[in-house]
Each structure stands twice: as structure tokens, then as C-alpha cells.
PDB file of C-alpha atoms in Angstrom:
ATOM      1  CA  UNK U   1     152.714 106.218 136.965  1.00  0.00           C
ATOM      2  CA  UNK U   2     155.507 104.515 135.095  1.00  0.00           C
ATOM      3  CA  UNK U   3     157.684 105.269 132.228  1.00  0.00           C
ATOM      4  CA  UNK U   4     159.737 103.185 129.961  1.00  0.00           C
ATOM      5  CA  UNK U   5     163.344 104.132 129.518  1.00  0.00           C
ATOM      6  CA  UNK U   6     164.742 105.169 125.737  1.00  0.00           C
ATOM      7  CA  UNK U   7     166.644 102.006 125.918  1.00  0.00           C
ATOM      8  CA  UNK U   8     163.390 100.073 126.354  1.00  0.00           C
ATOM      9  CA  UNK U   9     164.784  97.859 129.230  1.00  0.00           C
ATOM     10  CA  UNK U  10     164.316 100.075 132.259  1.00  0.00           C
ATOM     11  CA  UNK U  11     161.275 101.343 133.785  1.00  0.00           C
ATOM     12  CA  UNK U  12     160.849 103.965 136.339  1.00  0.00           C
ATOM     13  CA  UNK U  13     157.748 103.712 138.468  1.00  0.00           C
ATOM     14  CA  UNK U  14     156.204 105.398 141.894  1.00  0.00           C
ATOM     15  CA  UNK U  15     155.018 103.419 144.602  1.00  0.00           C
ATOM     16  CA  UNK U  16     153.936 103.975 148.144  1.00  0.00           C
ATOM     17  CA  UNK U  17     156.740 104.006 150.714  1.00  0.00           C
ATOM     18  CA  UNK U  18     157.171 102.082 153.886  1.00  0.00           C
ATOM     19  CA  UNK U  19     155.460 104.647 155.797  1.00  0.00           C
ATOM     20  CA  UNK U  20     152.107 104.087 153.679  1.00  0.00           C
ATOM     21  CA  UNK U  21     151.904 108.019 153.040  1.00  0.00           C
ATOM     22  CA  UNK U  22     154.781 109.289 150.914  1.00  0.00           C
ATOM     23  CA  UNK U  23     155.326 108.004 147.179  1.00  0.00           C
ATOM     24  CA  UNK U  24     159.042 106.886 146.134  1.00  0.00           C
ATOM     25  CA  UNK U  25     160.706 106.377 142.815  1.00  0.00           C
ATOM     26  CA  UNK U  26     162.143 103.079 141.932  1.00  0.00           C
ATOM     27  CA  UNK U  27     163.761 101.844 138.616  1.00  0.00           C
ATOM     28  CA  UNK U  28     162.982  98.246 137.434  1.00  0.00           C
ATOM     29  CA  UNK U  29     165.012  96.453 134.868  1.00  0.00           C
ATOM     30  CA  UNK U  30     164.663  93.187 132.715  1.00  0.00           C
ATOM     31  CA  UNK U  31     166.623  91.282 135.619  1.00  0.00           C
ATOM     32  CA  UNK U  32     167.869  91.905 139.092  1.00  0.00           C
ATOM     33  CA  UNK U  33     166.162  93.559 141.867  1.00  0.00           C
ATOM     34  CA  UNK U  34     164.731  97.186 141.498  1.00  0.00           C
ATOM     35  CA  UNK U  35     166.939  99.965 142.308  1.00  0.00           C
ATOM     36  CA  UNK U  36     166.081 103.092 144.325  1.00  0.00           C
ATOM     37  CA  UNK U  37     165.919 106.238 142.671  1.00  0.00           C
ATOM     38  CA  UNK U  38     164.179 108.767 144.742  1.00  0.00           C
ATOM     39  CA  UNK U  39     163.386 106.855 148.024  1.00  0.00           C
ATOM     40  CA  UNK U  40     163.149 107.570 151.898  1.00  0.00           C
ATOM     41  CA  UNK U  41     163.376 111.284 151.375  1.00  0.00           C
ATOM     42  CA  UNK U  42     160.245 112.062 153.669  1.00  0.00           C
ATOM     43  CA  UNK U  43     158.664 113.829 150.962  1.00  0.00           C
ATOM     44  CA  UNK U  44     156.214 112.530 148.204  1.00  0.00           C
ATOM     45  CA  UNK U  45     157.773 111.983 144.565  1.00  0.00           C
ATOM     46  CA  UNK U  46     156.096 110.952 141.230  1.00  0.00           C
ATOM     47  CA  UNK U  47     155.396 111.164 137.926  1.00  0.00           C
ATOM     48  CA  UNK U  48     158.925 110.200 136.412  1.00  0.00           C
ATOM     49  CA  UNK U  49     159.980 111.308 133.034  1.00  0.00           C
ATOM     50  CA  UNK U  50     163.303 110.241 131.289  1.00  0.00           C
ATOM     51  CA  UNK U  51     165.480 112.401 129.495  1.00  0.00           C
ATOM     52  CA  UNK U  52     165.960 111.598 125.819  1.00  0.00           C
ATOM     53  CA  UNK U  53     169.336 110.012 126.648  1.00  0.00           C
ATOM     54  CA  UNK U  54     168.249 108.140 129.451  1.00  0.00           C
ATOM     55  CA  UNK U  55     170.470 109.867 131.892  1.00  0.00           C
ATOM     56  CA  UNK U  56     168.311 111.784 133.790  1.00  0.00           C
ATOM     57  CA  UNK U  57     164.774 111.706 135.405  1.00  0.00           C
ATOM     58  CA  UNK U  58     162.567 114.631 136.016  1.00  0.00           C
ATOM     59  CA  UNK U  59     159.758 114.283 138.517  1.00  0.00           C
ATOM     60  CA  UNK U  60     157.498 116.091 141.019  1.00  0.00           C
ATOM     61  CA  UNK U  61     158.466 116.176 144.797  1.00  0.00           C
ATOM     62  CA  UNK U  62     156.455 117.735 147.663  1.00  0.00           C
ATOM     63  CA  UNK U  63     159.360 119.520 149.623  1.00  0.00           C
ATOM     64  CA  UNK U  64     157.899 122.965 150.156  1.00  0.00           C
ATOM     65  CA  UNK U  65     154.819 122.680 152.219  1.00  0.00           C
ATOM     66  CA  UNK U  66     153.490 119.850 150.254  1.00  0.00           C
ATOM     67  CA  UNK U  67     153.524 121.672 146.887  1.00  0.00           C
ATOM     68  CA  UNK U  68     154.546 119.617 143.828  1.00  0.00           C
ATOM     69  CA  UNK U  69     157.564 121.206 142.355  1.00  0.00           C
ATOM     70  CA  UNK U  70     159.731 119.854 139.558  1.00  0.00           C
ATOM     71  CA  UNK U  71     163.249 118.310 140.113  1.00  0.00           C
ATOM     72  CA  UNK U  72     165.584 116.467 138.137  1.00  0.00           C
ATOM     73  CA  UNK U  73     168.204 113.912 139.221  1.00  0.00           C
ATOM     74  CA  UNK U  74     170.870 111.709 137.439  1.00  0.00           C
ATOM     75  CA  UNK U  75     169.920 108.106 136.855  1.00  0.00           C
ATOM     76  CA  UNK U  76     173.492 106.683 137.641  1.00  0.00           C
ATOM     77  CA  UNK U  77     175.904 107.609 140.502  1.00  0.00           C
ATOM     78  CA  UNK U  78     175.161 109.526 143.649  1.00  0.00           C
ATOM     79  CA  UNK U  79     174.226 112.837 141.868  1.00  0.00           C
ATOM     80  CA  UNK U  80     171.610 115.059 144.164  1.00  0.00           C
ATOM     81  CA  UNK U  81     168.211 116.226 142.995  1.00  0.00           C
ATOM     82  CA  UNK U  82     168.012 119.565 141.297  1.00  0.00           C
ATOM     83  CA  UNK U  83     165.269 122.072 141.581  1.00  0.00           C
ATOM     84  CA  UNK U  84     164.017 122.848 138.005  1.00  0.00           C
ATOM     85  CA  UNK U  85     160.798 124.798 138.561  1.00  0.00           C
ATOM     86  CA  UNK U  86     158.839 125.928 141.540  1.00  0.00           C
ATOM     87  CA  UNK U  87     155.613 127.901 141.901  1.00  0.00           C
ATOM     88  CA  UNK U  88     152.519 128.210 144.216  1.00  0.00           C
ATOM     89  CA  UNK U  89     150.492 125.423 142.433  1.00  0.00           C
ATOM     90  CA  UNK U  90     150.720 121.622 142.020  1.00  0.00           C
ATOM     91  CA  UNK U  91     152.849 120.584 138.847  1.00  0.00           C
ATOM     92  CA  UNK U  92     153.680 117.198 137.158  1.00  0.00           C
ATOM     93  CA  UNK U  93     156.269 116.661 134.366  1.00  0.00           C
ATOM     94  CA  UNK U  94     154.750 114.713 131.422  1.00  0.00           C
ATOM     95  CA  UNK U  95     157.307 114.591 128.765  1.00  0.00           C
ATOM     96  CA  UNK U  96     160.876 115.661 127.577  1.00  0.00           C
ATOM     97  CA  UNK U  97     161.388 117.203 124.150  1.00  0.00           C
ATOM     98  CA  UNK U  98     163.343 114.801 121.836  1.00  0.00           C
ATOM     99  CA  UNK U  99     166.107 117.476 121.438  1.00  0.00           C
ATOM    100  CA  UNK U 100     166.396 117.516 125.376  1.00  0.00           C
ATOM    101  CA  UNK U 101     165.821 121.321 125.521  1.00  0.00           C
ATOM    102  CA  UNK U 102     162.253 121.466 126.989  1.00  0.00           C
ATOM    103  CA  UNK U 103     160.096 119.728 129.576  1.00  0.00           C
ATOM    104  CA  UNK U 104     156.401 119.574 129.193  1.00  0.00           C
ATOM    105  CA  UNK U 105     154.432 119.692 132.468  1.00  0.00           C
ATOM    106  CA  UNK U 106     150.917 120.189 133.730  1.00  0.00           C
ATOM    107  CA  UNK U 107     150.037 122.708 136.468  1.00  0.00           C
ATOM    108  CA  UNK U 108     146.846 122.824 138.559  1.00  0.00           C
ATOM    109  CA  UNK U 109     145.399 126.306 139.222  1.00  0.00           C
ATOM    110  CA  UNK U 110     142.074 127.303 141.166  1.00  0.00           C
ATOM    111  CA  UNK U 111     140.985 129.499 138.079  1.00  0.00           C
ATOM    112  CA  UNK U 112     141.847 127.362 135.185  1.00  0.00           C
ATOM    113  CA  UNK U 113     141.887 123.901 136.043  1.00  0.00           C
ATOM    114  CA  UNK U 114     144.863 122.107 134.547  1.00  0.00           C
ATOM    115  CA  UNK U 115     147.112 123.807 131.925  1.00  0.00           C
ATOM    116  CA  UNK U 116     150.112 123.012 129.949  1.00  0.00           C
ATOM    117  CA  UNK U 117     153.405 124.594 130.170  1.00  0.00           C
ATOM    118  CA  UNK U 118     156.974 124.109 128.632  1.00  0.00           C
ATOM    119  CA  UNK U 119     160.164 124.510 130.592  1.00  0.00           C
ATOM    120  CA  UNK U 120     163.019 125.786 128.699  1.00  0.00           C
ATOM    121  CA  UNK U 121     166.048 123.823 130.315  1.00  0.00           C
ATOM    122  CA  UNK U 122     168.884 126.244 129.333  1.00  0.00           C
ATOM    123  CA  UNK U 123     167.370 129.269 131.411  1.00  0.00           C
ATOM    124  CA  UNK U 124     164.562 127.640 133.531  1.00  0.00           C
ATOM    125  CA  UNK U 125     161.971 129.806 131.958  1.00  0.00           C
ATOM    126  CA  UNK U 126     158.435 128.502 131.803  1.00  0.00           C
ATOM    127  CA  UNK U 127     155.874 129.408 129.270  1.00  0.00           C
ATOM    128  CA  UNK U 128     152.304 128.415 128.937  1.00  0.00           C
ATOM    129  CA  UNK U 129     151.311 126.290 125.858  1.00  0.00           C
ATOM    130  CA  UNK U 130     147.616 125.826 126.711  1.00  0.00           C
ATOM    131  CA  UNK U 131     145.705 128.091 129.235  1.00  0.00           C
ATOM    132  CA  UNK U 132     142.035 128.012 128.678  1.00  0.00           C
ATOM    133  CA  UNK U 133     138.915 127.618 130.847  1.00  0.00           C
ATOM    134  CA  UNK U 134     139.067 123.825 129.897  1.00  0.00           C
ATOM    135  CA  UNK U 135     141.193 121.152 131.714  1.00  0.00           C
ATOM    136  CA  UNK U 136     144.108 120.317 129.627  1.00  0.00           C
ATOM    137  CA  UNK U 137     146.935 117.867 130.351  1.00  0.00           C
ATOM    138  CA  UNK U 138     149.378 115.084 129.900  1.00  0.00           C
ATOM    139  CA  UNK U 139     151.049 116.385 127.076  1.00  0.00           C
ATOM    140  CA  UNK U 140     153.235 114.539 124.866  1.00  0.00           C
ATOM    141  CA  UNK U 141     155.574 115.024 121.939  1.00  0.00           C
ATOM    142  CA  UNK U 142     155.953 112.941 118.800  1.00  0.00           C
ATOM    143  CA  UNK U 143     159.264 111.381 118.268  1.00  0.00           C
ATOM    144  CA  UNK U 144     160.161 113.890 115.523  1.00  0.00           C
ATOM    145  CA  UNK U 145     159.260 116.760 117.779  1.00  0.00           C
ATOM    146  CA  UNK U 146     156.606 118.316 115.519  1.00  0.00           C
ATOM    147  CA  UNK U 147     153.285 117.400 117.028  1.00  0.00           C
ATOM    148  CA  UNK U 148     151.896 117.822 120.441  1.00  0.00           C
ATOM    149  CA  UNK U 149     149.196 115.185 121.746  1.00  0.00           C
ATOM    150  CA  UNK U 150     147.160 115.937 125.099  1.00  0.00           C
ATOM    151  CA  UNK U 151     143.844 115.434 126.578  1.00  0.00           C
ATOM    152  CA  UNK U 152     141.188 118.010 126.931  1.00  0.00           C
ATOM    153  CA  UNK U 153     137.628 118.332 128.317  1.00  0.00           C
ATOM    154  CA  UNK U 154     136.757 121.185 126.001  1.00  0.00           C
ATOM    155  CA  UNK U 155     134.062 118.778 124.374  1.00  0.00           C
ATOM    156  CA  UNK U 156     132.703 118.286 127.803  1.00  0.00           C
ATOM    157  CA  UNK U 157     134.526 114.902 128.131  1.00  0.00           C
ATOM    158  CA  UNK U 158     138.286 113.934 128.073  1.00  0.00           C
ATOM    159  CA  UNK U 159     139.439 113.669 124.462  1.00  0.00           C
ATOM    160  CA  UNK U 160     142.713 113.329 122.647  1.00  0.00           C
ATOM    161  CA  UNK U 161     143.772 116.467 120.634  1.00  0.00           C
ATOM    162  CA  UNK U 162     146.764 116.788 118.436  1.00  0.00           C
ATOM    163  CA  UNK U 163     148.295 120.186 117.278  1.00  0.00           C
ATOM    164  CA  UNK U 164     151.543 121.443 115.927  1.00  0.00           C
ATOM    165  CA  UNK U 165     154.601 121.751 118.267  1.00  0.00           C
ATOM    166  CA  UNK U 166     156.467 125.289 117.597  1.00  0.00           C
ATOM    167  CA  UNK U 167     159.052 125.174 120.255  1.00  0.00           C
ATOM    168  CA  UNK U 168     156.936 126.040 123.232  1.00  0.00           C
ATOM    169  CA  UNK U 169     155.094 129.052 121.866  1.00  0.00           C
ATOM    170  CA  UNK U 170     151.615 129.634 122.942  1.00  0.00           C
ATOM    171  CA  UNK U 171     148.700 131.216 120.749  1.00  0.00           C
ATOM    172  CA  UNK U 172     145.953 129.855 118.174  1.00  0.00           C
ATOM    173  CA  UNK U 173     147.001 126.596 116.354  1.00  0.00           C
ATOM    174  CA  UNK U 174     144.926 124.240 114.446  1.00  0.00           C
ATOM    175  CA  UNK U 175     143.957 121.278 116.362  1.00  0.00           C
ATOM    176  CA  UNK U 176     142.623 117.840 115.410  1.00  0.00           C
ATOM    177  CA  UNK U 177     140.614 115.746 117.939  1.00  0.00           C
ATOM    178  CA  UNK U 178     141.672 111.915 117.303  1.00  0.00           C
ATOM    179  CA  UNK U 179     139.707 110.162 119.797  1.00  0.00           C
ATOM    180  CA  UNK U 180     136.215 109.244 118.609  1.00  0.00           C
ATOM    181  CA  UNK U 181     134.536 108.495 121.874  1.00  0.00           C
ATOM    182  CA  UNK U 182     136.801 109.861 124.623  1.00  0.00           C
ATOM    183  CA  UNK U 183     140.164 109.328 125.724  1.00  0.00           C
ATOM    184  CA  UNK U 184     143.184 110.059 128.021  1.00  0.00           C
ATOM    185  CA  UNK U 185     146.789 109.707 128.606  1.00  0.00           C
ATOM    186  CA  UNK U 186     148.173 109.798 125.123  1.00  0.00           C
ATOM    187  CA  UNK U 187     151.602 108.268 124.028  1.00  0.00           C
ATOM    188  CA  UNK U 188     153.177 108.108 120.905  1.00  0.00           C
ATOM    189  CA  UNK U 189     154.720 105.077 119.313  1.00  0.00           C
ATOM    190  CA  UNK U 190     158.267 105.191 119.211  1.00  0.00           C
ATOM    191  CA  UNK U 191     158.515 105.679 115.251  1.00  0.00           C
ATOM    192  CA  UNK U 192     155.771 108.196 115.544  1.00  0.00           C
ATOM    193  CA  UNK U 193     153.200 106.248 113.102  1.00  0.00           C
ATOM    194  CA  UNK U 194     150.720 105.705 116.129  1.00  0.00           C
ATOM    195  CA  UNK U 195     149.208 107.402 119.103  1.00  0.00           C
ATOM    196  CA  UNK U 196     147.974 105.295 121.883  1.00  0.00           C
ATOM    197  CA  UNK U 197     145.838 106.397 124.594  1.00  0.00           C
ATOM    198  CA  UNK U 198     143.161 105.247 127.132  1.00  0.00           C
ATOM    199  CA  UNK U 199     139.693 104.669 125.989  1.00  0.00           C
ATOM    200  CA  UNK U 200     137.201 106.370 128.296  1.00  0.00           C
TER     201      UNK U 200
END
């Protein structure tokens, strides 16, 4: 997976390491060689997500018995990665709220497929946003922070849905299906006027 930085110049991307097994994260710019970000750790890392100010990147890494836990690390300097959230199940970050206060992530569980969670970065408390019998994931917030887009298989195939974002609270909300014939991996246009996704 690759993600464009808020400056529109840099890209964070995962690629297979020299051992052919573990994944690394690199930062690519418009010129010059790629810069190693989370490379050669002996663990797999992936799903990089930039903070709104472009100063940090959140990602998953498999440090504890291969479980995907969520870490964050400064982009510049020699700062160490910090564990943000740990649980027994695999997780992957998907978006950072525009105000920088919350991190969205998906979590795979054996009893509810994939669910959408929000991590409050001030107290490291996680709360479920969508936790149903369906598989919901790849959540992303609109640039104004008012709308949550995600993919779900609640209509027997992956489709893109949008619902209001109310600061990480769960519960019943009105939802709109915006993909007419299947879709996945939604992304907002920077001005919030359009939503892009893969047509399935």
C-alpha cells in the first residue's frame, strides 16, 4: 500500500525486504533516492498513514508473535517507533482525523470479520465505530472531518458507504451507499468534493 503525504510531494510505501519475507516502509520523493523509514527491523511493517501535519506516520508491525499492532514514528530525525495500540487480533491503520486527534484502523476478528475502530491519541483508548456481522474496513474521513467513508459487504459484495462522523462514537447512524455496482478502498479528494474508489 502507498499513501501520499499532505505536502503532495512525498509517498510512503511498503515493499518486500531483502529477505523476501518481511515488509519494509520507504518514503519516496519527487527527486533523489528513496529514504528508508521502517527498514531492516526483522519484522514486517505496512499500511503507512501520514499524520495531518506530515510529521509522523502510523503503521502496523508484527513484533509480538506475528500479530499486527499499531505503531507511530516521526518522519524526520532518528526518533524511535512508539506502540500506539496492541490487542490479540491483526490491525491496520487506515486514516488520521484532520484534527490529528484520532486514528482510524481496521481489526480482524474470528467472530465478526473486519471491524472499524477509532483510537483516541490523547489517552490511547480505542472504541468501535462499526462492529457487525459484516466485513467493514478501509475507513477514511472527509477533509472537513464530517463524513466517514468505508467499504462493507453488507449487500453481499463490497460496496462504498458514507455516514456522519461524530468524533469516534458508535451507534446507529444514517448511511448512504455511494457505489452503484461494487467498490472498495475509498479515498477523498483533498477538497472533499469527490470520493474515489476501486470499481469491483
